[in-house]
Amino acid sequence: MGEASNIIKRIATEGHKIQTCPAKVVAINEQGAKTLHDTTDAYTVDVVRPDGALICNVRLKASIQNKEEGFICVPKLNSWVLISIIETTETRAFISQYSEIEEIFLRIRQQDGAVAVEDTFLELKANGTETKLGYKKVETNAESPQGISRSYKNLAKIVFGEDRILNVKFWNEQQETTQETRIAHDNVKINFDEGEGYQANLNAESVTFNHSNKGLDFQLTDKFLVKAGGNNLKTELDKLITEISKIIVVQGTGPNTGALNSIKNNIAAILTE
C-alpha cells in the first residue's frame, strides 16, 4: 500500500507533467521498421504536435518489446490522434484515441492447454478493403545487433475482400500451396497442389472436375462430358456402335442398325464431346 500511496502522491504533485495532446501521424513504423527500441516488429508511429514538436516511436501496443502478441490499431498516415505521455517522459508515449484507422491487427499465440506454443500464431488483420485471418509459424529466429529478427511462414489463411470473394489457402512446410478455395457469389473454385492436382469449378451453368496431369475431365452442363487419358467417352461409344454396325453376318441375323442408331442418339442426348 505504501508504494501505491507514493505513486498517487507523485501523480497529484506532478500531474501537470502527464499530458494528453493531439498530434498528426507522419510515419508508421510497422513490422521490420527500425526504431530506437527494437527494430524488427515494433509497431510504432512518429507524430508531430501542433506546436511542431516531433515525437518518435509512439506506441501502438502496451510493450514494443513483446512483439509476438497483442491487439494493434494502425492509424492512417496524416490522420490526427490523441497521444498520452507515459510516466511524465515526453519521449515515451502511446496513442489513446484515433480519428482514422488504416488497419486492425491481432496476433494470438497458440495455446497447448495452459502452455503457450512459442512458434505458432493466429493473426487477424482488417482494413477498409479486406479482412485476413491467418495461421502462421515462426520460420527463423536470427540474432542481430538490434535484437531478434523473425520471419514467418504461412500455414493457412482466410481472406475476404471488398470484391465479396472469400479465399481460403493452405500451405505445407515447403510453402507450397496444397489447397485453395475461392468462393464468389456466382462461382466456387477449388485447386489442390498449386493447380497441379485436382480442380473443381462450380457455377450456375456448369460443374467441372479435372486433373490436367492425368488427363481427367468431367463436366456437367445440360449434358455430361467425360474424358480420361485424352479419350472422350461419347466419341469412343460412337466408334463402338459404328464398328458393330459394320458387322456382316453370312447366316443368321445381323446387327439391328436401326436399334444401334437409336442407342447412338440416346448417348448423344446424355454425353457431349
Coordinates of C-alpha atoms in Angstrom, one line a residue:
M1 CA 0.0 0.0 0.0
G2 CA 2.9 2.3 0.7
E3 CA 4.2 2.1 -2.8
A4 CA 0.7 2.8 -4.2
S5 CA 0.3 5.8 -1.9
N6 CA 3.6 7.2 -3.2
I7 CA 2.5 6.8 -6.8
I8 CA -0.8 8.6 -6.1
K9 CA 1.0 11.4 -4.3
R10 CA 3.5 11.7 -7.2
I11 CA 0.7 11.9 -9.7
A12 CA -1.1 14.5 -7.6
T13 CA 2.1 16.7 -7.3
E14 CA 3.4 16.2 -10.8
G15 CA 0.1 15.9 -12.6
H16 CA 0.8 18.8 -14.8
K17 CA 3.6 16.8 -16.5
I18 CA 1.2 14.0 -17.5
Q19 CA -0.3 15.1 -20.8
T20 CA -2.7 14.1 -23.5
C21 CA -2.5 16.1 -26.6
P22 CA -3.5 16.0 -30.3
A23 CA -0.9 15.1 -32.9
K24 CA -0.6 14.3 -36.6
V25 CA 0.7 10.9 -37.7
V26 CA 3.7 11.5 -40.1
A27 CA 5.3 8.0 -40.2
I28 CA 4.1 4.4 -39.5
N29 CA 6.8 2.0 -38.2
E30 CA 5.3 -1.4 -38.7
Q31 CA 6.9 -4.9 -38.9
G32 CA 10.5 -4.7 -40.0
A33 CA 10.9 -1.0 -39.2
K34 CA 13.9 0.4 -37.4
T35 CA 13.2 2.1 -34.1
L36 CA 15.3 3.2 -31.2
H37 CA 13.8 0.5 -29.0
D38 CA 13.8 -2.7 -31.1
T39 CA 13.9 -3.0 -34.8
T40 CA 12.1 -6.0 -36.0
D41 CA 8.4 -5.8 -35.1
A42 CA 7.8 -2.7 -33.1
Y43 CA 4.6 -1.2 -34.5
T44 CA 5.0 2.4 -33.5
V45 CA 4.3 5.8 -35.2
D46 CA 6.0 9.1 -35.4
V47 CA 3.8 12.2 -34.8
V48 CA 4.0 15.9 -34.8
R49 CA 2.2 18.0 -32.2
P50 CA 0.5 21.3 -33.2
D51 CA 3.5 23.2 -31.7
G52 CA 5.8 21.5 -34.3
A53 CA 7.4 19.1 -31.8
L54 CA 8.2 15.7 -33.3
I55 CA 7.7 12.6 -31.1
C56 CA 9.1 9.4 -32.5
N57 CA 8.1 5.8 -31.7
V58 CA 4.7 6.4 -30.2
R59 CA 3.4 3.0 -29.1
L60 CA 0.6 1.2 -30.7
K61 CA 0.6 -1.5 -28.1
A62 CA 1.5 -1.8 -24.4
S63 CA 5.0 -3.1 -24.9
I64 CA 7.0 -2.8 -28.1
Q65 CA 9.4 -5.4 -26.7
N66 CA 6.6 -8.1 -26.6
K67 CA 6.5 -8.4 -30.3
E68 CA 4.7 -11.7 -30.8
E69 CA 1.3 -11.0 -29.3
G70 CA -1.2 -8.2 -28.9
F71 CA -4.0 -6.1 -30.4
I72 CA -2.9 -3.1 -32.6
C73 CA -4.8 -0.3 -34.3
V74 CA -2.7 1.3 -37.0
P75 CA -3.8 4.9 -37.7
K76 CA -3.9 6.3 -41.2
L77 CA -1.0 8.3 -42.3
N78 CA -1.6 12.1 -41.8
S79 CA -4.6 11.4 -39.6
W80 CA -5.0 13.0 -36.2
V81 CA -4.7 11.1 -32.9
L82 CA -4.5 11.8 -29.2
I83 CA -1.2 10.8 -27.6
S84 CA -0.7 10.3 -23.9
I85 CA 2.7 10.6 -22.1
I86 CA 4.0 7.6 -20.1
E87 CA 5.3 8.4 -16.6
T88 CA 5.9 12.0 -17.4
T89 CA 8.6 11.2 -20.0
E90 CA 7.6 13.1 -23.2
T91 CA 9.8 10.8 -25.4
R92 CA 7.7 7.8 -24.3
A93 CA 4.0 8.0 -25.4
F94 CA 1.1 5.9 -26.7
I95 CA -1.9 6.6 -28.8
S96 CA -5.0 6.8 -26.6
Q97 CA -7.6 7.8 -29.3
Y98 CA -7.8 7.6 -33.1
S99 CA -9.6 9.7 -35.7
E100 CA -9.0 7.3 -38.7
I101 CA -7.8 3.7 -38.7
E102 CA -5.8 2.1 -41.5
E103 CA -5.7 -1.4 -40.2
I104 CA -6.6 -3.5 -37.1
F105 CA -4.1 -6.3 -36.2
L106 CA -4.5 -9.1 -33.7
R107 CA -1.9 -11.8 -33.1
I108 CA -2.6 -14.5 -30.5
R109 CA 0.0 -17.1 -29.6
Q110 CA -1.3 -20.7 -29.9
Q111 CA -2.1 -22.4 -26.6
D112 CA -1.5 -26.0 -25.8
G113 CA -3.5 -26.3 -22.7
A114 CA -2.1 -23.8 -20.3
V115 CA 1.3 -23.6 -22.1
A116 CA 1.9 -21.2 -24.9
V117 CA 3.4 -22.7 -28.1
E118 CA 6.3 -20.5 -28.9
D119 CA 6.3 -20.6 -32.6
T120 CA 2.7 -20.7 -33.9
F121 CA 0.3 -17.7 -34.0
L122 CA -3.2 -16.8 -35.1
E123 CA -3.3 -13.4 -36.9
L124 CA -6.3 -11.2 -37.7
K125 CA -5.9 -8.2 -40.0
A126 CA -8.7 -5.9 -41.1
N127 CA -8.7 -2.6 -43.1
G128 CA -11.0 -0.8 -45.4
T129 CA -10.7 -3.3 -48.3
E130 CA -10.2 -6.8 -46.8
T131 CA -10.1 -9.0 -43.7
K132 CA -7.4 -11.7 -43.2
L133 CA -7.4 -14.5 -40.7
G134 CA -4.2 -16.4 -40.8
Y135 CA -2.4 -19.2 -39.0
K136 CA 1.4 -18.9 -39.3
K137 CA 4.6 -20.3 -37.8
V138 CA 8.0 -18.7 -37.0
E139 CA 10.4 -19.8 -39.7
T140 CA 13.6 -18.2 -38.4
N141 CA 14.8 -16.6 -35.1
A142 CA 18.0 -14.8 -36.2
E143 CA 20.1 -12.8 -33.7
S144 CA 21.0 -9.3 -35.0
P145 CA 22.7 -6.2 -33.3
Q146 CA 19.2 -4.7 -33.0
G147 CA 17.6 -7.8 -31.4
I148 CA 15.9 -10.9 -32.6
S149 CA 14.8 -10.9 -36.2
R150 CA 11.9 -13.2 -37.0
S151 CA 10.4 -14.3 -40.3
Y152 CA 7.2 -16.3 -40.6
K153 CA 5.7 -18.9 -43.0
N154 CA 2.0 -19.3 -43.7
L155 CA 0.1 -22.4 -42.7
A156 CA -3.4 -21.3 -43.5
K157 CA -5.2 -18.1 -44.4
I158 CA -8.8 -16.9 -45.0
V159 CA -9.2 -13.6 -46.9
F160 CA -12.5 -11.8 -47.5
G161 CA -12.2 -8.6 -49.7
E162 CA -14.3 -5.8 -51.0
D163 CA -14.9 -7.8 -54.2
R164 CA -17.0 -10.1 -52.0
I165 CA -14.8 -13.0 -52.7
L166 CA -13.8 -15.5 -49.9
N167 CA -10.4 -17.1 -50.5
V168 CA -9.1 -20.0 -48.3
K169 CA -5.5 -21.3 -48.7
F170 CA -3.3 -23.9 -47.0
W171 CA 0.4 -24.4 -47.3
N172 CA 2.8 -27.3 -46.5
E173 CA 6.2 -27.0 -44.8
Q174 CA 7.9 -26.1 -48.1
Q175 CA 5.5 -23.1 -48.5
E176 CA 3.7 -24.8 -51.4
T177 CA 0.0 -24.3 -51.8
T178 CA -1.7 -27.6 -51.0
Q179 CA -5.3 -26.4 -51.3
E180 CA -7.0 -23.2 -52.4
T181 CA -10.7 -22.5 -52.4
R182 CA -12.2 -19.3 -54.0
I183 CA -15.8 -18.6 -53.3
A184 CA -17.7 -15.8 -55.1
H185 CA -21.4 -15.0 -55.4
D186 CA -21.5 -16.8 -58.8
N187 CA -18.6 -19.2 -58.7
V188 CA -16.7 -21.7 -56.5
K189 CA -13.2 -22.8 -57.5
I190 CA -11.1 -25.5 -55.6
N191 CA -7.5 -26.2 -56.5
F192 CA -5.1 -28.7 -55.0
D193 CA -1.3 -28.7 -55.1
E194 CA -0.9 -25.2 -56.7
G195 CA -3.2 -26.2 -59.6
E196 CA -1.2 -29.3 -60.4
G197 CA -3.7 -31.6 -58.7
Y198 CA -7.4 -31.9 -58.9
Q199 CA -9.5 -28.9 -59.6
A200 CA -13.2 -28.2 -59.2
N201 CA -15.3 -25.3 -60.6
L202 CA -18.9 -24.8 -59.8
N203 CA -21.2 -22.1 -61.1
A204 CA -24.9 -21.7 -62.1
E205 CA -24.2 -23.1 -65.6
S206 CA -21.8 -25.9 -65.1
V207 CA -19.9 -28.2 -62.7
T208 CA -16.4 -29.2 -63.7
F209 CA -13.8 -31.6 -62.2
N210 CA -10.4 -32.2 -63.8
H211 CA -6.8 -33.2 -63.3
S212 CA -4.7 -31.9 -66.1
N213 CA -1.6 -34.1 -65.4
K214 CA -3.8 -37.2 -65.5
G215 CA -5.9 -36.1 -68.4
L216 CA -9.1 -36.4 -66.5
D217 CA -12.1 -34.2 -67.2
F218 CA -15.7 -34.3 -66.1
Q219 CA -18.2 -31.6 -66.9
L220 CA -21.9 -31.3 -66.2
T221 CA -24.0 -28.7 -68.2
D222 CA -27.1 -29.9 -70.0
K223 CA -25.1 -33.0 -70.8
F224 CA -22.1 -34.9 -69.4
L225 CA -18.6 -34.6 -70.7
V226 CA -16.3 -37.5 -69.6
K227 CA -12.6 -37.7 -70.6
A228 CA -9.8 -39.8 -69.4
G229 CA -6.2 -40.0 -70.8
G230 CA -7.3 -37.8 -73.8
N231 CA -10.2 -40.2 -74.7
N232 CA -13.7 -38.9 -74.8
L233 CA -16.4 -41.4 -73.6
K234 CA -19.0 -40.3 -76.2
T235 CA -16.5 -40.5 -79.0
E236 CA -15.4 -44.0 -78.1
L237 CA -19.0 -45.2 -77.7
D238 CA -19.9 -43.8 -81.1
K239 CA -16.9 -45.6 -82.6
L240 CA -18.0 -48.9 -80.9
I241 CA -21.6 -48.6 -82.3
T242 CA -20.2 -47.7 -85.8
E243 CA -18.0 -50.8 -85.8
I244 CA -20.8 -53.0 -84.6
S245 CA -23.0 -51.7 -87.4
K246 CA -20.4 -52.8 -89.9
I247 CA -20.6 -56.5 -88.9
I248 CA -21.9 -58.7 -91.7
V249 CA -23.5 -62.0 -90.8
V250 CA -23.5 -64.6 -93.6
Q251 CA -26.0 -66.8 -91.9
G252 CA -28.5 -65.7 -89.2
T253 CA -29.5 -62.2 -88.1
G254 CA -27.0 -59.3 -88.3
P255 CA -26.9 -56.3 -86.1
N256 CA -30.0 -54.2 -85.9
T257 CA -28.6 -50.9 -87.3
G258 CA -31.8 -49.1 -86.6
A259 CA -31.6 -50.0 -82.9
L260 CA -27.9 -49.2 -82.8
N261 CA -28.6 -45.7 -84.3
S262 CA -31.3 -45.2 -81.7
I263 CA -28.8 -46.1 -79.0
K264 CA -26.3 -43.7 -80.6
N265 CA -28.9 -40.9 -80.5
N266 CA -29.7 -41.6 -76.9
I267 CA -26.0 -41.4 -75.9
A268 CA -25.7 -38.1 -77.8
A269 CA -28.5 -36.8 -75.6
I270 CA -26.6 -37.7 -72.5
L271 CA -22.9 -37.2 -73.4
T272 CA -21.1 -34.5 -75.2
E273 CA -17.7 -34.3 -76.8

